Each structure stands twice: as structure tokens, then as C-alpha cells.
Amino acid sequence: MLSLATVRARWTSFLGTFVALGLGVTVLAMTALVLTSAQPEVPRRYAGARVVVQSPAVDQSDGTFTPGRPWSPERTDALLRALAAVPGVARAVPDRAFYAQAVIDGTPVGDPGPEPRGRNWSGTAFGPERLVAGGPPADEHQVVLDASLGLAPGSPVTLLTAAGPARYTVSGIVSGAGHPVVSGADSGTVSKAASKAASEAGSEAASGPVDPPSLYLSDRAAEALAPGVRVIGLVTVPGADVPAVAAAAASAVGGDGTVLHGAALTALEDRSAEKTRWIGLQILTAMAALTAFVSVFVVASTFAFAIVQRRREFGLLRTIGATPRQIARTVYAEALGVGVLAGGAGVLLGALLAPALGALMVEGGLEPTGFTVRFRALPLLGSFALGLVVAMLGVWSASRRAARTAPLEALREAAVEHRPMTRGRWIAGAACTALGLGLVVVAAGSESDSMINDALYAAMALIVGLTLFAPAVIPPIVRAVCHPLAGLPGATATVARESAVTAVRRTASTAAPVLVTVGFAVLVAGLFQLRAGGYALEETVRQQATSVVTPQGTPGLSDAAVAAVPGGASLLPTRLYAGGTDHVGAVGMSEAAFRGARTRMTVTSGSLDGLTGENTMVVKAGTAAWLGWTTGRRVQVTFEDGRTVDVTVVAEITDGSATASVLLTTRTVRAHDPSALTSVVYTAGTTSPAVLAPLGAQALSSAEYASRTSSEDDALVRIFLVVLIGTSLGYSCLAVANTLLMATAQRAGDFTVLRLSGATRRQVLRIVAAESALAVGIGAALGLLIAVVTLAGVRSGLSAQLGTRVDLALPWSTMALTIGVCLTLALPAGVLPARAALRRPGARAAG
């Protein structure tokens, strides 16, 4: 009853805690609903499939989202015959995927996403596409295009494949609306039918996952571009028993594949969509973790400051017989009451905002197209319970401090704080700071995948450490900052300085959330710039290149684009499959690329001179030890065409000598992966843009390439930073405003003394503004210190790993925005309550 009465009487003091917890539960509820809704979906191109056979899956523990091991052409033919003989199966159809992109008006068009859009015509048996004009491709030089491209049957079109551009003739037009074949129509009729079909297809697609438009070649042409097959669909006869067909198909396939039907068809989801969901999961998880961390931080700061202001109140309770345990229980009950109210409001608001968050995730490329939020009770209940846990954790330290209040505190009139740094605070601050510095060292030596997480953990520990040390470090910082201002006329700087030093907890409570916001924002923005820019420069340095040719509007470079760069050093990535479920990334190196890189390679055994022909490879030492691929041994590897070949290991190199696990010749890769695309071409010369543009390529300087590589991650960086800054800055603004409001509410006496001493109202407001700006400046400086220390450690580690100097570029725009918003909020949050306090009758009478 006492706790409830206190909450009612002091509701303004608990308003900040209520809002902080409410926002925290809102974010947790939104993220929980989105996370539980992010489930695999059946790709739209398999919408009509009832039974599908998928090639053997491979290990996914490395986080590369690698598709299953493909079947070879010979094994595919054998499986097709066996599956076609299954009772209830009308025919078995292979699904072949390859890179192909239409070129219109000299520019590649269509979606250049990670999944290939070229398909074999027979694969339309399972998808929603239907001919709306023309007919299927009759030979290897005909193509069926989507209606959205606006071409009519009989039109010539250039297709860009991995080999380069080639001329085709449009034989037909498809749309996903399921319309019947339109035959004997003139071009005008075709155009109208195609436009109508495309419009209706778009309406239909809005209700589920949508694949970008595909183009279709004849089965023979598709087999030449995609000899390896990973999916075989079964066309069942009308009325067939699907489970029985699936069981018989599983018997026919044996252990060389997995039979899917019903809900299991979600396993056909593209690996790129799975990776997209995984990235979204990381963003949402980081947002939830940051929300919980900052919520505890803000609640703890708010309650700690409130406890300082309520010393006399607790002293009175102790005087009339309250025990320390009862005082602590009172504070916990206050937090619980506020937490229940805030949790209920947060759950309701989170449920309302979750669809908007899901839409933003789709728009930002962090969830597949067609993703929708599904409402479930369990995530909402879990968010509510977690909100209560956050409230209890946040008030833990404050409750212990309140329990230690002595009865004599009821007699204190002075507001001067005593012993702001306790022994426990010194020990905890030193431990957290030491842990943070240790994690900085760990982050500097971490692999790229774990470097960002380690750096964030280091920043969290340093933030907690410096916050605990704040009462000790703030006085000397304030005196150092204000010392140059001592000679200025007027007493504003002197009074602001002494007020900040005297009320050190108020200053620390105001500076702490600014420290969190600035530290995290600058750190994350700087980390992404460091990582992206550093790794972009790595291969450029290896190849000693001054110019880099990169894709423009295409997912990679064709052989024609590579040939257009005389003397260029090119890298052709592919993937190799070893025995069982093992797989490794490989890259085919041109002769120029190999010459440029070999001088920086450290050979542990064998000779690099042996990397010639189609059946040799160089392996990193870690990969060789893992797979048992010793130098001189002939090992069996399966390529992207599904064929298993004996390849000789001619040399082993140290793990830092190359980015890929296995080095091959481009000749080897092209022989087994007809649709592989070159990632970049490094050159010391220049190439005409007019030559590169029709091939979907552009030339950039090394510096531009590093900057562009960084900007390619900008979508993820922007989303992450928006989440980070939006969350932490919102909490920072809330905490700053709440602290200043609580402090100013009890400073009417201070303002009266200042007025009696001769200060004008304007001078008093200037003093309050100076105190607020000083607190924000201290928080920003400490946050920048944490960010710079952590970034410097990561930069040192990256430079050592990459063997080249990585520049430390601070994100000045993010820094200015964050500090500016904090300052913009802190000034009115301090000045406006002070202005209201000066208008009270007592203050007016004193004036």
C-alpha cells in the first residue's frame, strides 16, 4: 500500500521509468512477433509442386548458406528415369537454374539478385507462370520472357550470360496470373494481354512470397548452362495419393536425395532468402539485446537518482521503525507496479506496431518479399515478463542503496552528496573497465565474423565501467573544462561549474545516457566502415591494382567483360564439395591474378608452380588439416556441375595468404561451372566506360572501390544505425529529460538563493543551460573515448590481419547528429522546468 501510494504521489518521478519500460517492452514485443513470424516459405516458382526431390544437403555450420550437393548430368538422367516409373507420377522434371539477364537499350535490366533467374522451360510445370502470348522456346536461340519487359513474340533480344552477350528471339511471353495461352494475336493484342496479365500477377503476388521475373530457355540450352541439378519435381497424375507417391519416390532415390511434400516443401527456400532472414534475425536480436541493456541502464539511473533525492523520506521511515529489508521491498514494489503498467502498455503498442516493423524489414532487404507478421500470444507474454525482469534488474542497485539509509538522514537539510564513490563502486568500475579493455584486445585478434560482436561487448563493458567511475572522473573533467572560462566576466561559468561538481550524481545521471548513445552510435558506424573498407582494399593491395572493374546492374562479370580488360587480374568464385557434407569456397585465379598474389603467399609445403591445367589446386593450411588434403595427394571433389573429379593438391599456404580456402585456375572453374560469374577484375590500366556499360560493368579507382564496397553495405549499416540510434537516442533523450525534470523540480530553493544573491531570471536560466550543456559534453566526450579506443584496437587487428594499413575514419555525421540531438533535448529539458520554478509565488517573492 505504501508503494502504491508513493507511485500515485510521486508519479512525475516515475514517469521516466514508465516510459522507458514501456518503450522497452514495445520493442521487445515487436521484435518477438517478427522473429516468430520469420519462417521459411515455399518459393513461388514451386507453388504448383506436390512432390519434389532435393539433392543431398550439406553442413551449414559455417554460416555460408550453401545449397545442396548437385547431381551430375548422368545421375540426373538415372534419377529422372527411376522417378518417372513411380506409380502416380506422370513425369519427372529437373529444375535448372543459371545466370541470364536481358539487355535492353544497351543496359542489363531486371533484378540482379543473388539467385539465378534463368530457368529451363519444362520447369514452368510447377510455377504460376503461364503463356499469355507466343509459344515455348523451340530451339537453343529462343527465349520466353516475362510480360513486364514489354517485348512481343518475334522480337530480337540480347541475353547476358556468364559467357557474355548473345542474340536470341522472343518466342513467348509469360505472366504469373495463370492465364490461358493467347494465340494468333497481333502485337497490339499481345501487349494488352501481357499488360493485363502482369497487373493481375502483381495483385496475386501481394499475398505471398514473390520471385522476381524469370526468363526461360529450351531444356537443351538450359542444360548447357546448368548441367548440375539440385531439384527434381514430380508431376503427379490426377487423383494420385501424394504421401504414397512420396514414399515410393524416396525408395527410388535411396540416400541420394530427400523427398519433400506438404509442409516440408519449405526446405526449397532459396539460400539467399534464408540468409536474408538470418541477417534480419541478427538485426532484431541486436535491437532486442540493446533495448534490454539500455532499459536496465535507464531504469537503474533513474531509480538511483530518485533514491538520492528521497534520502530524508527513507530516513523518516527508518525512524518510525521500518527495517532495511522493508525499505528494499518498498522500492521493489514501486518498480513492480510501474513495470506492470508499462508492460501492459508496451505489449499493446508492440502488437500494433509489429506489422510496420515487418514492412520496414522487407523494404530494407532484411526479410524476403511477401513476409507478413503473424500474431501469437506467447511472444507477447514473454515480452511482458521480460519487461518485469528488466524493471527488477534496474532497481536492484537502487534498492540496496535505499536499504542502507540511516534514520539520521531524516535530520539532514544539506543537499550536498557524501561519498558518491563507495568501495563496491570502485571495485565494480575497475572490473568492468578491465574487462572492456581485455575485450578490445580480443576483438583486435578476432576473425572478421566475430570482430563486431566482440567490439560491441567491449563497448558495453567500458560503458558500464566509465558510468560507475563517473562520480570520480566528473569533478576533475568539469574543473578542467571550466578553468579557461574562469577569467570571463560574470558568475555563470563559476556557478555552473560548482553546481555540477557539488551535485555530481545529477551530472552523472544526465551524462550517462549520452555516453551510451554516442559511444554505441560512433562505434557501430565506425566498425562497419573499418571492416568494409579494409577488406575491400585487401585484394587490391595483393594485386597492386590502381583500377577495379566491378559489376553494374548485374550480379557479377561475364567472361566478355573480363576479356574487355586487357591484362586484368580476375577472380572466379565457385564451391567445391568434399566427402559427406563438407564443402569449401574456392576461387579460380587468372594468370595475372596469380602472378600478383603469389608474392604475398607463404608456402608451407609444395610449390605454387604446380597450379596449372584443370586438375590442380592450392589449399590453405587450415582447410588441408580439416579435410586431410596433404600436398601431393589426389583428392576427389565434386564441382557445381555435379561431377566428381580427382584433383591434385600441389601446395599448401598459410591461412592468411588468401581469402578463399582453395585456389584453382579459371579454366578449371569454367569447365565445371558454366554460370559462374567473376566478382571483380583488378588492373593497372584503364578501360573505356562505353565498352564496359553494355556488359554490365564499370571501372573504379582503388579508393572508389573501397568506398563503393562500403556503400554496398550501407543498406544494412543504415538499418542497423537507425535501429541503434533510434533505440539508444530515444532512451537517452528520455533519461536526460527525466533526470533534469526530477532535479529541477527540487531546485526551487537553489533558484531562490540565486535570485536573493542578485541574479536575474535570465542569468539563472543561463546557469541551468550551462549545466545541461556541460553534462551532455561530458557524456559525449566519454562516449567518444570508448568508441575511439575500441575502434583503434579493431583497426590495429585488421591492419595486422590484412597486411596493409587500414585508415580509421570516424563517422563525423553520425557523431554530430547524435550529440546535436542530445544537446537539443537537454537544453529545454533543463531550462523549461527552471523557468516554471522561477514563476512560483515563492520565487517571485524572493525576486
Coordinates of C-alpha atoms in Angstrom, one line a residue, residues 535-537 539-540 548 550 679-680 682 700-710 712:
Y535 CA 38.5 -6.0 -46.7
A536 CA 37.8 -4.1 -50.0
L537 CA 41.4 -2.9 -50.0
E539 CA 42.8 -7.9 -52.7
T540 CA 43.5 -4.5 -54.3
V548 CA 39.0 -2.2 -60.3
T550 CA 33.1 -4.2 -60.9
S679 CA 33.4 -10.9 -58.9
V680 CA 36.0 -8.2 -59.8
Y682 CA 42.0 -5.7 -60.9
L700 CA 36.6 2.4 -60.4
S701 CA 39.8 3.6 -58.8
S702 CA 41.0 1.6 -55.8
A703 CA 39.8 4.3 -53.4
E704 CA 36.4 4.5 -55.1
Y705 CA 36.2 0.7 -55.0
A706 CA 36.8 0.7 -51.2
S707 CA 34.2 3.4 -50.8
R708 CA 31.7 1.7 -53.0
T709 CA 32.2 -1.6 -51.2
S710 CA 31.5 0.2 -48.0
E712 CA 27.1 -1.6 -50.7

